[in-house]
Coordinates of C-alpha atoms in Angstrom, one line a residue:
X1 CA 23.7 -6.3 -4.4
X2 CA 23.1 -7.3 -0.7
X3 CA 25.8 -7.0 1.9
X4 CA 25.1 -9.0 5.0
X5 CA 26.9 -7.7 8.0
X6 CA 28.2 -9.7 10.9
X7 CA 26.0 -10.0 14.0
X8 CA 28.5 -8.1 16.2
X9 CA 29.1 -5.3 13.7
X10 CA 29.3 -1.9 15.4
X11 CA 27.6 1.3 14.3
X12 CA 30.9 2.7 13.3
X13 CA 31.7 -0.4 11.1
X14 CA 28.3 -0.2 9.5
X15 CA 28.9 3.5 8.7
X16 CA 32.2 2.5 7.1
X17 CA 30.3 0.2 4.7
X18 CA 27.8 2.9 3.9
X19 CA 30.5 5.4 3.2
X20 CA 32.3 2.9 0.9
X21 CA 29.1 2.3 -1.1
X22 CA 28.6 6.1 -1.5
X23 CA 32.2 6.6 -2.5
X24 CA 31.7 4.1 -5.4
X25 CA 28.7 6.1 -6.7
X26 CA 26.0 3.8 -5.4
X27 CA 23.1 4.4 -3.0
X28 CA 23.1 2.5 0.3
X29 CA 19.9 1.3 2.0
X30 CA 19.8 -0.4 5.4
X31 CA 17.4 -3.1 6.6
X32 CA 17.8 -3.9 10.3
X33 CA 16.5 -7.3 11.4
X34 CA 16.3 -8.9 14.8
X35 CA 19.8 -10.4 14.5
X36 CA 21.4 -9.0 11.3
X37 CA 21.8 -5.8 9.5
X38 CA 21.6 -6.0 5.7
X39 CA 22.8 -3.2 3.4
X40 CA 21.7 -2.9 -0.2
X41 CA 23.9 -1.2 -2.7
X42 CA 21.7 0.3 -5.5
X43 CA 23.0 1.5 -8.8
X44 CA 25.4 0.5 -11.6
X45 CA 27.2 -2.5 -10.1
X46 CA 29.7 -2.4 -13.0
X47 CA 31.5 0.3 -11.0
X48 CA 32.4 -2.3 -8.3
X49 CA 35.7 -4.0 -8.3
X50 CA 35.7 -7.7 -7.3
X51 CA 36.1 -8.0 -3.5
X52 CA 35.2 -4.4 -2.9
X53 CA 33.4 -5.2 0.3
X54 CA 34.4 -8.8 1.3
X55 CA 37.5 -7.6 3.0
X56 CA 35.8 -5.1 5.3
X57 CA 35.6 -6.1 9.0
X58 CA 31.9 -5.8 9.3
X59 CA 31.0 -7.8 6.2
X60 CA 29.9 -11.4 6.5
X61 CA 28.7 -12.1 2.9
X62 CA 28.0 -10.3 -0.4
X63 CA 25.2 -11.5 -2.5
X64 CA 23.9 -10.3 -5.9
X65 CA 20.2 -9.5 -6.3
X66 CA 19.3 -11.2 -9.6
X67 CA 15.7 -9.8 -9.8
X68 CA 15.2 -6.5 -11.7
X69 CA 13.4 -5.2 -8.6
X70 CA 15.9 -5.0 -5.8
X71 CA 14.7 -3.3 -2.6
X72 CA 11.2 -4.7 -2.7
X73 CA 12.3 -8.3 -3.3
X74 CA 12.5 -11.2 -0.9
X75 CA 16.2 -11.5 -1.8
X76 CA 16.8 -8.1 -0.1
X77 CA 14.7 -8.9 3.0
X78 CA 13.6 -12.5 3.8
X79 CA 11.2 -11.6 6.6
X80 CA 7.8 -9.9 6.2
X81 CA 7.8 -6.1 6.6
X82 CA 5.3 -4.7 9.1
X83 CA 4.4 -1.1 8.4
X84 CA 3.4 1.1 11.3
X85 CA 0.4 3.3 10.3
X86 CA 0.1 5.8 13.1
X87 CA 0.3 3.0 15.7
X88 CA -1.7 0.4 13.6
X89 CA 0.4 -2.5 12.3
X90 CA -0.1 -3.6 8.7
X91 CA 1.5 -6.8 7.6
X92 CA 3.0 -9.8 9.5
X93 CA 0.3 -11.5 11.6
X94 CA -2.1 -8.5 11.5
X95 CA -4.9 -8.2 9.0
X96 CA -6.3 -4.7 8.8
X97 CA -9.7 -3.6 7.3
X98 CA -9.6 -0.1 5.8
X99 CA -13.1 1.1 5.2
X100 CA -15.0 4.2 4.3
X101 CA -16.8 5.9 1.4
X102 CA -15.6 6.1 -2.1
X103 CA -15.7 9.9 -2.0
X104 CA -16.0 12.6 0.7
X105 CA -19.3 14.4 0.3
X106 CA -20.0 16.4 3.4
X107 CA -19.0 16.7 7.1
X108 CA -22.2 14.9 8.1
X109 CA -21.6 12.0 5.7
X110 CA -18.0 11.6 6.9
X111 CA -19.0 11.8 10.6
X112 CA -21.6 9.0 10.0
X113 CA -19.1 7.0 8.0
X114 CA -16.4 7.3 10.7
X115 CA -18.9 6.1 13.3
X116 CA -19.8 3.1 11.2
X117 CA -16.2 2.2 10.5
X118 CA -15.3 2.4 14.2
X119 CA -18.3 0.4 15.4
X120 CA -17.6 -2.3 12.9
X121 CA -14.1 -2.7 14.4
X122 CA -12.0 -1.3 11.5
X123 CA -8.9 0.5 12.6
X124 CA -8.2 2.6 9.5
X125 CA -10.5 4.7 7.3
X126 CA -10.5 5.4 3.6
X127 CA -12.1 8.2 1.6
X128 CA -11.5 10.2 -1.6
X129 CA -11.2 14.0 -1.6
X130 CA -9.6 13.9 -5.1
X131 CA -11.2 11.4 -7.5
X132 CA -9.8 10.3 -10.9
X133 CA -12.9 9.7 -13.1
X134 CA -13.2 8.3 -16.6
X135 CA -15.5 11.2 -17.6
X136 CA -14.5 14.8 -17.1
X137 CA -18.1 15.7 -16.4
X138 CA -18.6 13.4 -13.4
X139 CA -18.0 14.3 -9.7
X140 CA -14.2 14.5 -9.1
X141 CA -14.1 15.1 -5.3
X142 CA -14.5 18.1 -3.0
X143 CA -10.7 18.7 -3.1
X144 CA -9.0 20.6 -0.2
X145 CA -12.1 21.0 2.0
X146 CA -12.7 17.3 1.6
X147 CA -9.5 16.5 3.5
X148 CA -10.7 18.7 6.3
X149 CA -14.1 16.9 6.5
X150 CA -12.2 13.6 6.4
X151 CA -9.7 14.4 9.1
X152 CA -12.3 15.9 11.4
X153 CA -14.5 12.8 11.3
X154 CA -11.7 10.2 11.6
X155 CA -9.9 12.0 14.4
X156 CA -13.0 11.5 16.7
X157 CA -12.3 7.8 16.7
X158 CA -8.5 7.9 16.3
X159 CA -8.7 6.4 12.8
X160 CA -5.7 6.9 10.6
X161 CA -6.8 8.1 7.1
X162 CA -6.1 6.7 3.7
X163 CA -6.7 8.9 0.6
X164 CA -5.5 9.1 -3.0
X165 CA -2.9 11.5 -4.3
X166 CA -3.1 12.4 -8.0
X167 CA -0.9 15.5 -8.3
X168 CA 2.6 16.2 -6.9
X169 CA 1.4 19.8 -6.3
X170 CA -0.8 18.4 -3.5
X171 CA 1.9 16.7 -1.5
X172 CA 2.5 19.6 0.8
X173 CA -1.3 19.9 1.4
X174 CA -1.4 16.1 2.3
X175 CA 1.4 16.5 4.7
X176 CA -0.1 19.6 6.3
X177 CA -3.5 17.9 6.8
X178 CA -1.8 14.8 8.4
X179 CA -2.7 12.2 5.8
X180 CA -1.5 8.9 7.4
X181 CA -1.4 6.8 4.2
X182 CA -1.1 8.1 0.6
X183 CA -2.8 6.0 -2.0
X184 CA -1.5 5.9 -5.6
X185 CA -4.4 4.8 -7.8
X186 CA -4.5 2.3 -10.6
X187 CA -4.2 5.0 -13.3
X188 CA -1.1 6.4 -11.7
X189 CA 0.8 3.2 -11.0
X190 CA 3.3 4.0 -13.7
X191 CA 3.3 7.8 -13.2
X192 CA 7.1 7.6 -12.5
X193 CA 7.5 11.2 -11.5
X194 CA 4.8 10.9 -8.9
X195 CA 6.3 7.7 -7.6
X196 CA 9.7 9.3 -7.2
X197 CA 8.1 12.2 -5.3
X198 CA 6.3 10.0 -2.8
X199 CA 9.4 7.9 -2.5
X200 CA 11.0 10.9 -0.8
X201 CA 8.4 11.0 1.9
X202 CA 8.3 9.3 5.3
X203 CA 4.7 8.3 4.8
X204 CA 3.2 4.8 4.0
X205 CA 2.2 4.4 0.4
X206 CA -0.6 2.1 -1.0
X207 CA 0.3 1.3 -4.6
X208 CA -2.7 0.0 -6.5
X209 CA -2.1 -2.3 -9.4
X210 CA -2.7 -0.9 -12.8
X211 CA -5.8 -2.3 -14.4
X212 CA -3.7 -4.0 -17.2
X213 CA -0.3 -4.3 -15.3
X214 CA 1.7 -7.5 -15.0
X215 CA 3.1 -8.5 -11.6
X216 CA 6.5 -7.5 -12.8
X217 CA 5.2 -4.0 -13.9
X218 CA 3.7 -3.6 -10.4
X219 CA 6.9 -4.6 -8.6
X220 CA 9.0 -2.3 -10.7
X221 CA 6.7 0.6 -10.0
X222 CA 7.1 -0.1 -6.3
X223 CA 10.9 -0.1 -6.8
X224 CA 10.7 3.5 -8.1
X225 CA 9.3 4.4 -4.6
X226 CA 11.7 2.3 -2.7
X227 CA 14.7 3.6 -4.7
X228 CA 14.1 7.1 -3.4
X229 CA 14.3 5.9 0.2
X230 CA 10.6 5.1 1.2
X231 CA 10.1 1.4 1.8
X232 CA 6.8 1.8 3.5
X233 CA 4.9 0.4 0.5
X234 CA 1.7 -1.6 0.5
X235 CA 0.6 -3.4 -2.6
X236 CA -3.1 -3.3 -3.4
X237 CA -4.7 -5.6 -5.9
X238 CA -8.0 -4.1 -7.1
X239 CA -8.8 -6.3 -10.1
X240 CA -7.5 -6.5 -13.6
X241 CA -9.3 -5.7 -16.9
X242 CA -10.1 -8.7 -19.1
X243 CA -12.7 -9.6 -21.7
X244 CA -15.3 -10.2 -19.0
X245 CA -18.1 -7.6 -18.7
X246 CA -20.4 -9.2 -16.1
X247 CA -18.5 -7.6 -13.2
X248 CA -16.3 -4.6 -13.0
X249 CA -12.9 -6.2 -12.9
X250 CA -11.4 -9.7 -12.3
X251 CA -10.0 -10.0 -8.8
X252 CA -6.6 -11.7 -9.2
X253 CA -6.4 -13.6 -5.9
X254 CA -3.4 -15.5 -7.4
X255 CA -1.4 -12.3 -7.1
X256 CA -1.5 -12.6 -3.3
X257 CA 0.7 -15.8 -2.9
X258 CA 2.8 -14.7 -5.9
X259 CA 3.6 -11.4 -4.2
X260 CA 4.2 -13.1 -0.9
X261 CA 6.8 -15.1 -2.7
X262 CA 8.4 -12.2 -4.5
X263 CA 8.3 -9.4 -1.9
X264 CA 8.6 -8.8 1.8
X265 CA 6.0 -5.9 1.7
X266 CA 2.4 -6.2 2.7
X267 CA -0.4 -7.1 0.2
X268 CA -4.0 -5.9 0.5
X269 CA -7.1 -6.4 -1.7
X270 CA -9.8 -4.0 -2.8
X271 CA -12.9 -6.2 -3.3
X272 CA -15.1 -3.2 -3.9
X273 CA -13.5 -2.1 -7.1
X274 CA -12.9 -5.7 -8.2
X275 CA -16.5 -6.8 -8.1
X276 CA -18.2 -3.4 -8.6
X277 CA -21.3 -4.7 -6.8
X278 CA -22.0 -4.7 -3.1
X279 CA -23.3 -8.3 -3.1
X280 CA -19.9 -9.5 -4.5
X281 CA -17.8 -7.8 -1.8
X282 CA -18.3 -10.3 1.1
X283 CA -17.4 -13.3 -1.0
X284 CA -14.3 -11.6 -2.5
X285 CA -13.3 -10.4 0.9
X286 CA -13.5 -13.8 2.5
X287 CA -11.5 -15.3 -0.4
X288 CA -8.8 -12.6 0.0
X289 CA -8.3 -13.2 3.7
X290 CA -8.4 -16.9 3.3
X291 CA -5.6 -16.8 0.7
X292 CA -3.3 -14.6 2.8
X293 CA -4.1 -10.9 2.2
X294 CA -2.7 -8.5 4.9
X295 CA -5.8 -6.3 4.6
X296 CA -8.8 -5.1 2.7
X297 CA -10.0 -1.8 1.2
X298 CA -13.8 -1.9 1.6
X299 CA -16.2 0.9 0.6
X300 CA -19.0 1.7 2.9
X301 CA -21.5 4.5 3.0
X302 CA -24.2 5.5 5.6
X303 CA -26.7 5.3 2.8
X304 CA -25.3 3.7 -0.4
X305 CA -28.2 4.6 -2.6
X306 CA -27.4 8.3 -2.0
X307 CA -23.6 8.0 -2.6
X308 CA -22.2 10.4 -5.2
X309 CA -19.7 7.9 -6.5
X310 CA -19.7 4.1 -7.0
X311 CA -23.0 3.6 -5.1
X312 CA -23.5 0.1 -6.4
X313 CA -20.4 -1.3 -4.7
X314 CA -20.7 0.3 -1.2
X315 CA -21.8 -1.7 1.9
X316 CA -24.1 -0.2 4.4
X317 CA -23.0 -0.1 8.1
X318 CA -24.9 -3.3 9.0
X319 CA -23.4 -5.2 6.1
X320 CA -19.9 -4.1 7.1
X321 CA -20.5 -5.3 10.7
X322 CA -21.7 -8.7 9.5
X323 CA -18.7 -9.0 7.1
X324 CA -16.2 -8.2 9.8
X325 CA -17.5 -11.1 11.9
X326 CA -17.0 -13.5 9.0
X327 CA -13.5 -12.2 8.4
X328 CA -12.5 -12.5 12.0
X329 CA -13.5 -16.1 12.0
X330 CA -11.4 -16.8 8.9
X331 CA -8.4 -14.9 10.3
X332 CA -8.7 -16.9 13.6
X333 CA -8.5 -20.2 11.7
X334 CA -5.3 -19.0 10.0
X335 CA -3.9 -17.8 13.4
X336 CA -4.0 -14.2 12.4
X337 CA -5.2 -11.1 14.2
X338 CA -8.1 -9.0 12.7

């Protein structure tokens, strides 16, 4: 349920509400808006007696959340959440382009990639040190040393880094290396133990949609993270699997307005994994920004033909610069900042 507090509620009165929630065996979560504080009570609401909160001095209104996903829903928070990624805002009026290579290959490759990302005007950088691959015999990332190459390159341009976490045993390493955003990939969207662990962190999480997941599945996966206390969640649509084989995946642009209706959290798009071909990326990117995406994950490589992973879908530095100009024009029409 949602407990809306009065505008003049003091910190002591807010704490009384939180203490009452905990005493009833539920978990409180607080959302502070510009004018109101809203408290969520998460757990078995059958434990609550009627009128358990209405009589408290700080309480203005008590509302049930009818959706199965609670903390990530619009019912819990009506305004858009803007996530601060090491000083870079993601969500709200800002549109962020997160670019970089599919995989970390060498320090030189990452240095060139960071330079290209910076010069194109992107404010965040992506790259994979640990790669989930369909075949056990293909390149699966450089591992620990890859994070060093990545961080060294990105830090020269003050670019926050985004990289995928596959194993809970690597969480301490990610924190030690200063990973700014942890990505949960499509294959791990319903790895609930992993979701619970990242839910205990104070680090933004990109949650990619499972390749066959419904919108409800995806929202419920995000709820696993939020229920542990971390509401810095970014949804990433990367295409869904259908009967079509001409391109890699079907980009579900319909998911953007649907999620904007259902959740207060940011929504970004990965056009590279959706199309699977570099020539498709610009068109899919333009469509995503036009329909309201809060950001894009775009693969770029200093020399795509030499990429160790997903070479066909990577843009070269000049193509990225050209695309950024197009995207800025679309964002400007929509009154957004890119």
